[in-house]
Amino acid sequence: MTRIRILAATLLLFAAFGATAAPATAAQQTTTLMAIRAAHHPDYDRVVFEFAGPLPAQRDVGYVPELIGDPSGLPVPVVGDAILQVRMASASGHDENGNVTYGPTRRTYPLPNVIQVVNSGDFEGVLTFGIGLARQSTVNTFTLTNPSRVVVDISTPFRTVPVDVHFLDLYRFEQGIEPYTRAVSRPVIPPATARGALQRLFAGPTQEELVQRLRFVNSDATGFTDLSISNGIARVRLTGGCSSHGSTFTIAGEIFPTLKQFSSVRWVKIYDPAGNTERPTGQTDSIPECLEP
């Protein structure tokens, strides 16, 4: 009788352990991000996160005032007037050797609303991205299978107009062929077209444009503020840092043609983060001392 009781107790213990162990193992299964794609469709921009394996166990999408790095806790720069955060749990963006599995962690798109997609965390099975948008709008999120995909649709209920953004062309610069910049087209929301053009400039080239050897020379600036246009003069202040690093080509070489495409702008005055420029008055271009070679 005693043996029967011991055997029964052992079987009950095994059954209880087995019942809890299986879900715990399933919960710990991590899927791997393999690709990020973005494209415009009628009335919305779509961003797709594709995984090798099951869908992430948890998926949270929402607007945030700023993008915070995980686990650093520090702000992560992302260009846009609105930031949509995509957080996916039981998901990873790297392999066993720590190599990124989905390509560039920061990428630019020439879409009406989506400006950038930036990774802000890949830590302890939690994968986080920020999507920089031209304007906050309605979001629809859903999943697809075969392969596993998290889809984020962001509405574009506004009109855009094309503007030129000027990036450094490495080939022309190395060959000494002026102008050293090449213009690419970007959609911006009127009437703030000059501001939209600068915003797209600071987002940098797309992956395809990088292959074509276009580059954004930021001269340590992380953004801009105080853009104004009056009496043919555009004034803009850099934020973050400001340094030419001894180069004859600086961010000024990109800002000047990007702003002068507009009929309301004849001269451009660039200020450093402290609000200084060499020629603050007069009908002439101006740069701060920090952008001198």
mmCIF file of C-alpha atoms in Angstrom:
data_model
loop_
_atom_site.group_PDB
_atom_site.id
_atom_site.type_symbol
_atom_site.label_atom_id
_atom_site.label_comp_id
_atom_site.label_asym_id
_atom_site.label_seq_id
_atom_site.Cartn_x
_atom_site.Cartn_y
_atom_site.Cartn_z
ATOM 1 C CA MET A 1 0.000 0.000 0.000
ATOM 2 C CA THR A 2 2.849 2.324 0.865
ATOM 3 C CA ARG A 3 4.540 1.657 -2.488
ATOM 4 C CA ILE A 4 1.300 2.455 -4.309
ATOM 5 C CA ARG A 5 1.001 5.773 -2.470
ATOM 6 C CA ILE A 6 4.614 6.716 -3.246
ATOM 7 C CA LEU A 7 4.167 5.846 -6.933
ATOM 8 C CA ALA A 8 0.937 7.860 -7.116
ATOM 9 C CA ALA A 9 2.600 10.860 -5.479
ATOM 10 C CA THR A 10 5.531 10.620 -7.908
ATOM 11 C CA LEU A 11 3.195 10.530 -10.908
ATOM 12 C CA LEU A 12 1.264 13.549 -9.619
ATOM 13 C CA LEU A 13 4.503 15.472 -9.116
ATOM 14 C CA PHE A 14 5.697 14.603 -12.635
ATOM 15 C CA ALA A 15 2.362 15.598 -14.142
ATOM 16 C CA ALA A 16 2.380 18.927 -12.322
ATOM 17 C CA PHE A 17 5.949 19.660 -13.378
ATOM 18 C CA GLY A 18 5.263 18.694 -16.988
ATOM 19 C CA ALA A 19 2.178 20.908 -17.156
ATOM 20 C CA THR A 20 4.115 24.025 -16.153
ATOM 21 C CA ALA A 21 7.365 23.323 -17.971
ATOM 22 C CA ALA A 22 5.966 23.277 -21.520
ATOM 23 C CA PRO A 23 4.429 26.785 -21.500
ATOM 24 C CA ALA A 24 7.556 28.230 -19.860
ATOM 25 C CA THR A 25 9.693 26.833 -22.660
ATOM 26 C CA ALA A 26 7.332 28.183 -25.289
ATOM 27 C CA ALA A 27 7.310 31.625 -23.648
ATOM 28 C CA GLN A 28 11.088 31.781 -23.828
ATOM 29 C CA GLN A 29 11.259 31.018 -27.544
ATOM 30 C CA THR A 30 12.803 33.998 -29.312
ATOM 31 C CA THR A 31 12.164 34.842 -32.953
ATOM 32 C CA THR A 32 14.738 36.619 -35.127
ATOM 33 C CA LEU A 33 14.151 39.733 -37.209
ATOM 34 C CA MET A 34 15.412 39.188 -40.762
ATOM 35 C CA ALA A 35 14.233 42.204 -42.746
ATOM 36 C CA ILE A 36 12.589 45.624 -42.568
ATOM 37 C CA ARG A 37 10.707 47.039 -45.547
ATOM 38 C CA ALA A 38 8.723 50.206 -46.098
ATOM 39 C CA ALA A 39 6.662 51.440 -49.042
ATOM 40 C CA HIS A 40 3.845 53.821 -49.865
ATOM 41 C CA HIS A 41 0.366 52.591 -50.749
ATOM 42 C CA PRO A 42 -2.746 54.632 -51.539
ATOM 43 C CA ASP A 43 -3.551 56.628 -48.363
ATOM 44 C CA TYR A 44 -0.880 55.048 -46.136
ATOM 45 C CA ASP A 45 2.778 54.132 -45.662
ATOM 46 C CA ARG A 46 3.486 50.532 -44.668
ATOM 47 C CA VAL A 47 6.410 49.314 -42.543
ATOM 48 C CA VAL A 48 6.958 45.545 -42.365
ATOM 49 C CA PHE A 49 9.121 43.646 -39.856
ATOM 50 C CA GLU A 50 9.783 40.105 -41.100
ATOM 51 C CA PHE A 51 10.915 37.284 -38.788
ATOM 52 C CA ALA A 52 12.459 33.842 -39.136
ATOM 53 C CA GLY A 53 10.394 31.830 -36.704
ATOM 54 C CA PRO A 54 7.138 32.565 -34.899
ATOM 55 C CA LEU A 55 5.614 35.995 -34.429
ATOM 56 C CA PRO A 56 6.917 37.991 -31.453
ATOM 57 C CA ALA A 57 4.963 37.015 -28.346
ATOM 58 C CA GLN A 58 4.129 40.645 -27.562
ATOM 59 C CA ARG A 59 3.740 43.622 -29.883
ATOM 60 C CA ASP A 60 3.188 47.161 -28.639
ATOM 61 C CA VAL A 61 2.899 50.136 -30.996
ATOM 62 C CA GLY A 62 2.299 53.705 -29.861
ATOM 63 C CA TYR A 63 3.447 57.314 -30.041
ATOM 64 C CA VAL A 64 6.164 58.516 -27.664
ATOM 65 C CA PRO A 65 7.554 62.019 -26.984
ATOM 66 C CA GLU A 66 11.110 60.813 -27.584
ATOM 67 C CA LEU A 67 12.909 57.589 -28.430
ATOM 68 C CA ILE A 68 14.840 56.119 -25.490
ATOM 69 C CA GLY A 69 17.591 53.543 -25.906
ATOM 70 C CA ASP A 70 17.344 50.154 -24.215
ATOM 71 C CA PRO A 71 19.245 49.482 -21.991
ATOM 72 C CA SER A 72 21.192 52.791 -22.004
ATOM 73 C CA GLY A 73 18.220 54.972 -21.076
ATOM 74 C CA LEU A 74 19.625 57.724 -23.310
ATOM 75 C CA PRO A 75 17.704 59.528 -26.064
ATOM 76 C CA VAL A 76 18.132 58.074 -29.566
ATOM 77 C CA PRO A 77 18.017 60.649 -32.405
ATOM 78 C CA VAL A 78 15.282 60.111 -34.973
ATOM 79 C CA VAL A 79 14.101 62.655 -37.545
ATOM 80 C CA GLY A 80 10.415 63.521 -37.554
ATOM 81 C CA ASP A 81 7.682 65.622 -35.961
ATOM 82 C CA ALA A 82 6.162 62.463 -34.465
ATOM 83 C CA ILE A 83 7.790 59.263 -33.193
ATOM 84 C CA LEU A 84 5.998 55.934 -33.375
ATOM 85 C CA GLN A 85 7.589 53.301 -31.151
ATOM 86 C CA VAL A 86 7.350 49.611 -32.069
ATOM 87 C CA ARG A 87 8.257 47.256 -29.220
ATOM 88 C CA MET A 88 8.347 43.479 -29.762
ATOM 89 C CA ALA A 89 9.042 40.965 -26.975
ATOM 90 C CA SER A 90 10.536 37.486 -27.361
ATOM 91 C CA ALA A 91 12.313 38.875 -30.409
ATOM 92 C CA SER A 92 15.917 39.491 -31.353
ATOM 93 C CA GLY A 93 17.750 41.319 -34.103
ATOM 94 C CA HIS A 94 21.111 39.570 -33.830
ATOM 95 C CA ASP A 95 22.607 36.106 -34.184
ATOM 96 C CA GLU A 96 24.634 34.072 -31.668
ATOM 97 C CA ASN A 97 27.764 36.059 -32.551
ATOM 98 C CA GLY A 98 26.074 39.394 -31.973
ATOM 99 C CA ASN A 99 25.794 40.241 -35.682
ATOM 100 C CA VAL A 100 22.742 42.226 -36.780
ATOM 101 C CA THR A 101 20.438 39.999 -38.815
ATOM 102 C CA TYR A 102 18.178 42.550 -40.546
ATOM 103 C CA GLY A 103 20.575 45.055 -42.108
ATOM 104 C CA PRO A 104 21.159 48.730 -41.210
ATOM 105 C CA THR A 105 19.931 49.709 -37.754
ATOM 106 C CA ARG A 106 19.127 53.229 -39.019
ATOM 107 C CA ARG A 107 17.525 53.731 -42.418
ATOM 108 C CA THR A 108 15.853 56.558 -44.332
ATOM 109 C CA TYR A 109 12.826 56.319 -46.612
ATOM 110 C CA PRO A 110 11.554 58.870 -49.191
ATOM 111 C CA LEU A 111 7.903 58.298 -48.248
ATOM 112 C CA PRO A 112 5.151 60.850 -47.583
ATOM 113 C CA ASN A 113 5.005 60.165 -43.833
ATOM 114 C CA VAL A 114 7.762 57.703 -42.903
ATOM 115 C CA ILE A 115 11.112 59.482 -42.747
ATOM 116 C CA GLN A 116 13.274 57.080 -40.740
ATOM 117 C CA VAL A 117 13.200 53.707 -39.009
ATOM 118 C CA VAL A 118 15.752 53.544 -36.183
ATOM 119 C CA ASN A 119 16.601 50.722 -33.792
ATOM 120 C CA SER A 120 16.627 51.800 -30.147
ATOM 121 C CA GLY A 121 16.940 48.470 -28.371
ATOM 122 C CA ASP A 122 17.828 44.802 -28.793
ATOM 123 C CA PHE A 123 18.241 43.590 -25.240
ATOM 124 C CA GLU A 124 17.120 40.520 -23.300
ATOM 125 C CA GLY A 125 14.593 39.435 -25.911
ATOM 126 C CA VAL A 126 13.026 42.846 -26.398
ATOM 127 C CA LEU A 127 13.414 44.535 -29.794
ATOM 128 C CA THR A 128 12.480 48.213 -30.117
ATOM 129 C CA PHE A 129 12.319 50.612 -33.069
ATOM 130 C CA GLY A 130 11.310 54.207 -33.554
ATOM 131 C CA ILE A 131 9.596 55.324 -36.755
ATOM 132 C CA GLY A 132 10.143 59.031 -37.436
ATOM 133 C CA LEU A 133 7.111 60.575 -39.131
ATOM 134 C CA ALA A 134 6.439 63.834 -40.908
ATOM 135 C CA ARG A 135 3.106 64.054 -39.076
ATOM 136 C CA GLN A 136 1.267 62.049 -36.424
ATOM 137 C CA SER A 137 -1.629 60.157 -37.961
ATOM 138 C CA THR A 138 -3.779 57.054 -37.577
ATOM 139 C CA VAL A 139 -1.962 53.731 -37.195
ATOM 140 C CA ASN A 140 -3.191 50.214 -37.939
ATOM 141 C CA THR A 141 -1.134 47.211 -36.821
ATOM 142 C CA PHE A 142 -1.645 43.559 -37.703
ATOM 143 C CA THR A 143 0.322 40.361 -38.322
ATOM 144 C CA LEU A 144 0.829 37.968 -41.220
ATOM 145 C CA THR A 145 2.306 34.475 -41.371
ATOM 146 C CA ASN A 146 4.382 32.382 -43.788
ATOM 147 C CA PRO A 147 6.691 34.188 -43.138
ATOM 148 C CA SER A 148 5.942 35.842 -39.814
ATOM 149 C CA ARG A 149 5.453 39.581 -40.212
ATOM 150 C CA VAL A 150 4.451 42.509 -38.049
ATOM 151 C CA VAL A 151 2.819 45.146 -40.259
ATOM 152 C CA VAL A 152 2.411 48.800 -39.319
ATOM 153 C CA ASP A 153 0.251 50.960 -41.594
ATOM 154 C CA ILE A 154 0.493 54.731 -41.041
ATOM 155 C CA SER A 155 -2.096 56.893 -42.762
ATOM 156 C CA THR A 156 -1.115 59.766 -45.061
ATOM 157 C CA PRO A 157 -4.177 62.077 -45.010
ATOM 158 C CA PHE A 158 -2.337 65.045 -46.463
ATOM 159 C CA ARG A 159 -0.917 66.425 -49.680
ATOM 160 C CA THR A 160 2.825 66.480 -50.357
ATOM 161 C CA VAL A 161 4.963 68.334 -52.882
ATOM 162 C CA PRO A 162 8.415 67.302 -54.156
ATOM 163 C CA VAL A 163 11.499 69.262 -53.083
ATOM 164 C CA ASP A 164 15.218 68.809 -53.691
ATOM 165 C CA VAL A 165 17.618 67.761 -50.947
ATOM 166 C CA HIS A 166 21.347 68.135 -51.644
ATOM 167 C CA PHE A 167 23.816 65.516 -50.391
ATOM 168 C CA LEU A 168 27.564 65.292 -50.896
ATOM 169 C CA ASP A 169 28.425 63.226 -53.981
ATOM 170 C CA LEU A 170 31.655 61.449 -53.062
ATOM 171 C CA TYR A 171 32.553 60.784 -56.698
ATOM 172 C CA ARG A 172 32.252 64.450 -57.695
ATOM 173 C CA PHE A 173 34.127 65.548 -54.575
ATOM 174 C CA GLU A 174 36.998 63.122 -55.144
ATOM 175 C CA GLN A 175 37.249 64.159 -58.803
ATOM 176 C CA GLY A 176 37.074 67.871 -57.973
ATOM 177 C CA ILE A 177 33.924 68.331 -60.077
ATOM 178 C CA GLU A 178 31.730 71.169 -58.808
ATOM 179 C CA PRO A 179 29.087 71.334 -57.550
ATOM 180 C CA TYR A 180 30.014 68.656 -55.050
ATOM 181 C CA THR A 181 26.401 67.912 -54.180
ATOM 182 C CA ARG A 182 23.695 66.000 -56.005
ATOM 183 C CA ALA A 183 19.995 66.701 -55.569
ATOM 184 C CA VAL A 184 17.495 63.967 -54.748
ATOM 185 C CA SER A 185 13.737 64.362 -54.512
ATOM 186 C CA ARG A 186 11.746 64.132 -51.296
ATOM 187 C CA PRO A 187 8.034 64.602 -50.527
ATOM 188 C CA VAL A 188 7.213 67.283 -47.941
ATOM 189 C CA ILE A 189 3.998 68.692 -46.520
ATOM 190 C CA PRO A 190 3.180 72.264 -47.581
ATOM 191 C CA PRO A 191 3.253 75.080 -46.670
ATOM 192 C CA ALA A 192 6.385 74.478 -44.524
ATOM 193 C CA THR A 193 8.355 73.181 -47.491
ATOM 194 C CA ALA A 194 11.722 74.706 -46.492
ATOM 195 C CA ARG A 195 11.510 73.164 -43.041
ATOM 196 C CA GLY A 196 10.457 69.848 -44.559
ATOM 197 C CA ALA A 197 13.436 69.937 -46.929
ATOM 198 C CA LEU A 198 15.882 70.506 -44.055
ATOM 199 C CA GLN A 199 14.225 67.734 -42.078
ATOM 200 C CA ARG A 200 14.752 65.309 -44.953
ATOM 201 C CA LEU A 201 18.342 66.530 -45.306
ATOM 202 C CA PHE A 202 19.102 65.643 -41.695
ATOM 203 C CA ALA A 203 17.538 62.204 -42.200
ATOM 204 C CA GLY A 204 20.330 61.471 -44.691
ATOM 205 C CA PRO A 205 20.401 59.376 -47.870
ATOM 206 C CA THR A 206 18.381 56.204 -48.429
ATOM 207 C CA GLN A 207 20.146 52.842 -48.674
ATOM 208 C CA GLU A 208 19.996 53.030 -52.470
ATOM 209 C CA GLU A 209 21.517 56.518 -52.432
ATOM 210 C CA LEU A 210 24.307 55.378 -50.114
ATOM 211 C CA VAL A 211 25.213 52.743 -52.706
ATOM 212 C CA GLN A 212 25.408 55.605 -55.217
ATOM 213 C CA ARG A 213 27.982 57.204 -52.873
ATOM 214 C CA LEU A 214 25.802 60.006 -51.608
ATOM 215 C CA ARG A 215 26.529 61.099 -48.043
ATOM 216 C CA PHE A 216 25.164 63.535 -45.486
ATOM 217 C CA VAL A 217 27.985 65.570 -43.942
ATOM 218 C CA ASN A 218 26.515 66.733 -40.635
ATOM 219 C CA SER A 219 29.585 68.536 -39.250
ATOM 220 C CA ASP A 220 28.569 67.174 -35.803
ATOM 221 C CA ALA A 221 25.126 68.828 -35.946
ATOM 222 C CA THR A 222 22.296 66.574 -34.798
ATOM 223 C CA GLY A 223 19.458 68.801 -35.971
ATOM 224 C CA PHE A 224 18.297 72.357 -36.538
ATOM 225 C CA THR A 225 15.978 74.930 -35.023
ATOM 226 C CA ASP A 226 14.810 78.544 -35.393
ATOM 227 C CA LEU A 227 14.370 78.380 -39.168
ATOM 228 C CA SER A 228 12.998 81.673 -40.447
ATOM 229 C CA ILE A 229 12.763 83.329 -43.872
ATOM 230 C CA SER A 230 12.431 87.090 -44.165
ATOM 231 C CA ASN A 231 13.436 89.639 -46.825
ATOM 232 C CA GLY A 232 15.091 86.925 -48.898
ATOM 233 C CA ILE A 233 17.256 85.703 -46.001
ATOM 234 C CA ALA A 234 16.882 82.252 -44.478
ATOM 235 C CA ARG A 235 18.289 81.875 -40.970
ATOM 236 C CA VAL A 236 18.790 78.512 -39.303
ATOM 237 C CA ARG A 237 20.525 77.426 -36.103
ATOM 238 C CA LEU A 238 22.313 74.079 -35.802
ATOM 239 C CA THR A 239 21.739 71.929 -32.722
ATOM 240 C CA GLY A 240 24.058 69.393 -31.133
ATOM 241 C CA GLY A 241 27.608 70.144 -32.240
ATOM 242 C CA CYS A 242 29.381 72.122 -34.931
ATOM 243 C CA SER A 243 32.821 71.394 -36.431
ATOM 244 C CA SER A 244 34.339 71.352 -39.896
ATOM 245 C CA HIS A 245 37.030 68.913 -38.728
ATOM 246 C CA GLY A 246 39.367 70.828 -41.046
ATOM 247 C CA SER A 247 37.395 69.919 -44.181
ATOM 248 C CA THR A 248 36.626 72.376 -46.975
ATOM 249 C CA PHE A 249 33.193 70.766 -47.374
ATOM 250 C CA THR A 250 30.749 71.064 -44.477
ATOM 251 C CA ILE A 251 27.053 70.914 -43.805
ATOM 252 C CA ALA A 252 26.835 74.452 -45.183
ATOM 253 C CA GLY A 253 27.488 73.067 -48.665
ATOM 254 C CA GLU A 254 24.285 71.024 -48.332
ATOM 255 C CA ILE A 255 22.088 73.548 -46.504
ATOM 256 C CA PHE A 256 22.774 76.424 -48.945
ATOM 257 C CA PRO A 257 21.475 74.733 -52.135
ATOM 258 C CA THR A 258 18.682 72.938 -50.253
ATOM 259 C CA LEU A 259 17.244 76.253 -49.039
ATOM 260 C CA LYS A 260 18.080 78.370 -52.084
ATOM 261 C CA GLN A 261 15.837 76.268 -54.325
ATOM 262 C CA PHE A 262 12.921 78.232 -52.865
ATOM 263 C CA SER A 263 12.083 81.538 -54.535
ATOM 264 C CA SER A 264 11.778 83.247 -51.146
ATOM 265 C CA VAL A 265 15.435 82.527 -50.298
ATOM 266 C CA ARG A 266 18.386 84.399 -51.828
ATOM 267 C CA TRP A 267 20.837 84.211 -48.925
ATOM 268 C CA VAL A 268 21.327 81.750 -46.081
ATOM 269 C CA LYS A 269 22.794 82.475 -42.660
ATOM 270 C CA ILE A 270 23.761 79.439 -40.577
ATOM 271 C CA TYR A 271 24.207 79.861 -36.822
ATOM 272 C CA ASP A 272 26.099 77.592 -34.425
ATOM 273 C CA PRO A 273 24.270 76.012 -31.449
ATOM 274 C CA ALA A 274 25.151 79.070 -29.321
ATOM 275 C CA GLY A 275 23.486 81.396 -31.857
ATOM 276 C CA ASN A 276 26.610 82.848 -33.506
ATOM 277 C CA THR A 277 27.400 83.426 -37.186
ATOM 278 C CA GLU A 278 30.134 85.442 -38.899
ATOM 279 C CA ARG A 279 27.881 87.868 -40.833
ATOM 280 C CA PRO A 280 24.585 88.180 -38.973
ATOM 281 C CA THR A 281 23.513 91.274 -40.936
ATOM 282 C CA GLY A 282 23.485 92.215 -44.598
ATOM 283 C CA GLN A 283 22.397 90.550 -47.807
ATOM 284 C CA THR A 284 25.023 87.839 -47.852
ATOM 285 C CA ASP A 285 25.491 84.204 -46.926
ATOM 286 C CA SER A 286 27.038 83.454 -43.564
ATOM 287 C CA ILE A 287 28.434 80.483 -41.654
ATOM 288 C CA PRO A 288 29.620 80.201 -38.054
ATOM 289 C CA GLU A 289 33.323 80.079 -37.267
ATOM 290 C CA CYS A 290 33.055 76.389 -36.362
ATOM 291 C CA LEU A 291 32.407 75.566 -40.029
ATOM 292 C CA GLU A 292 35.578 77.260 -41.270
ATOM 293 C CA PRO A 293 38.251 74.768 -42.489
#
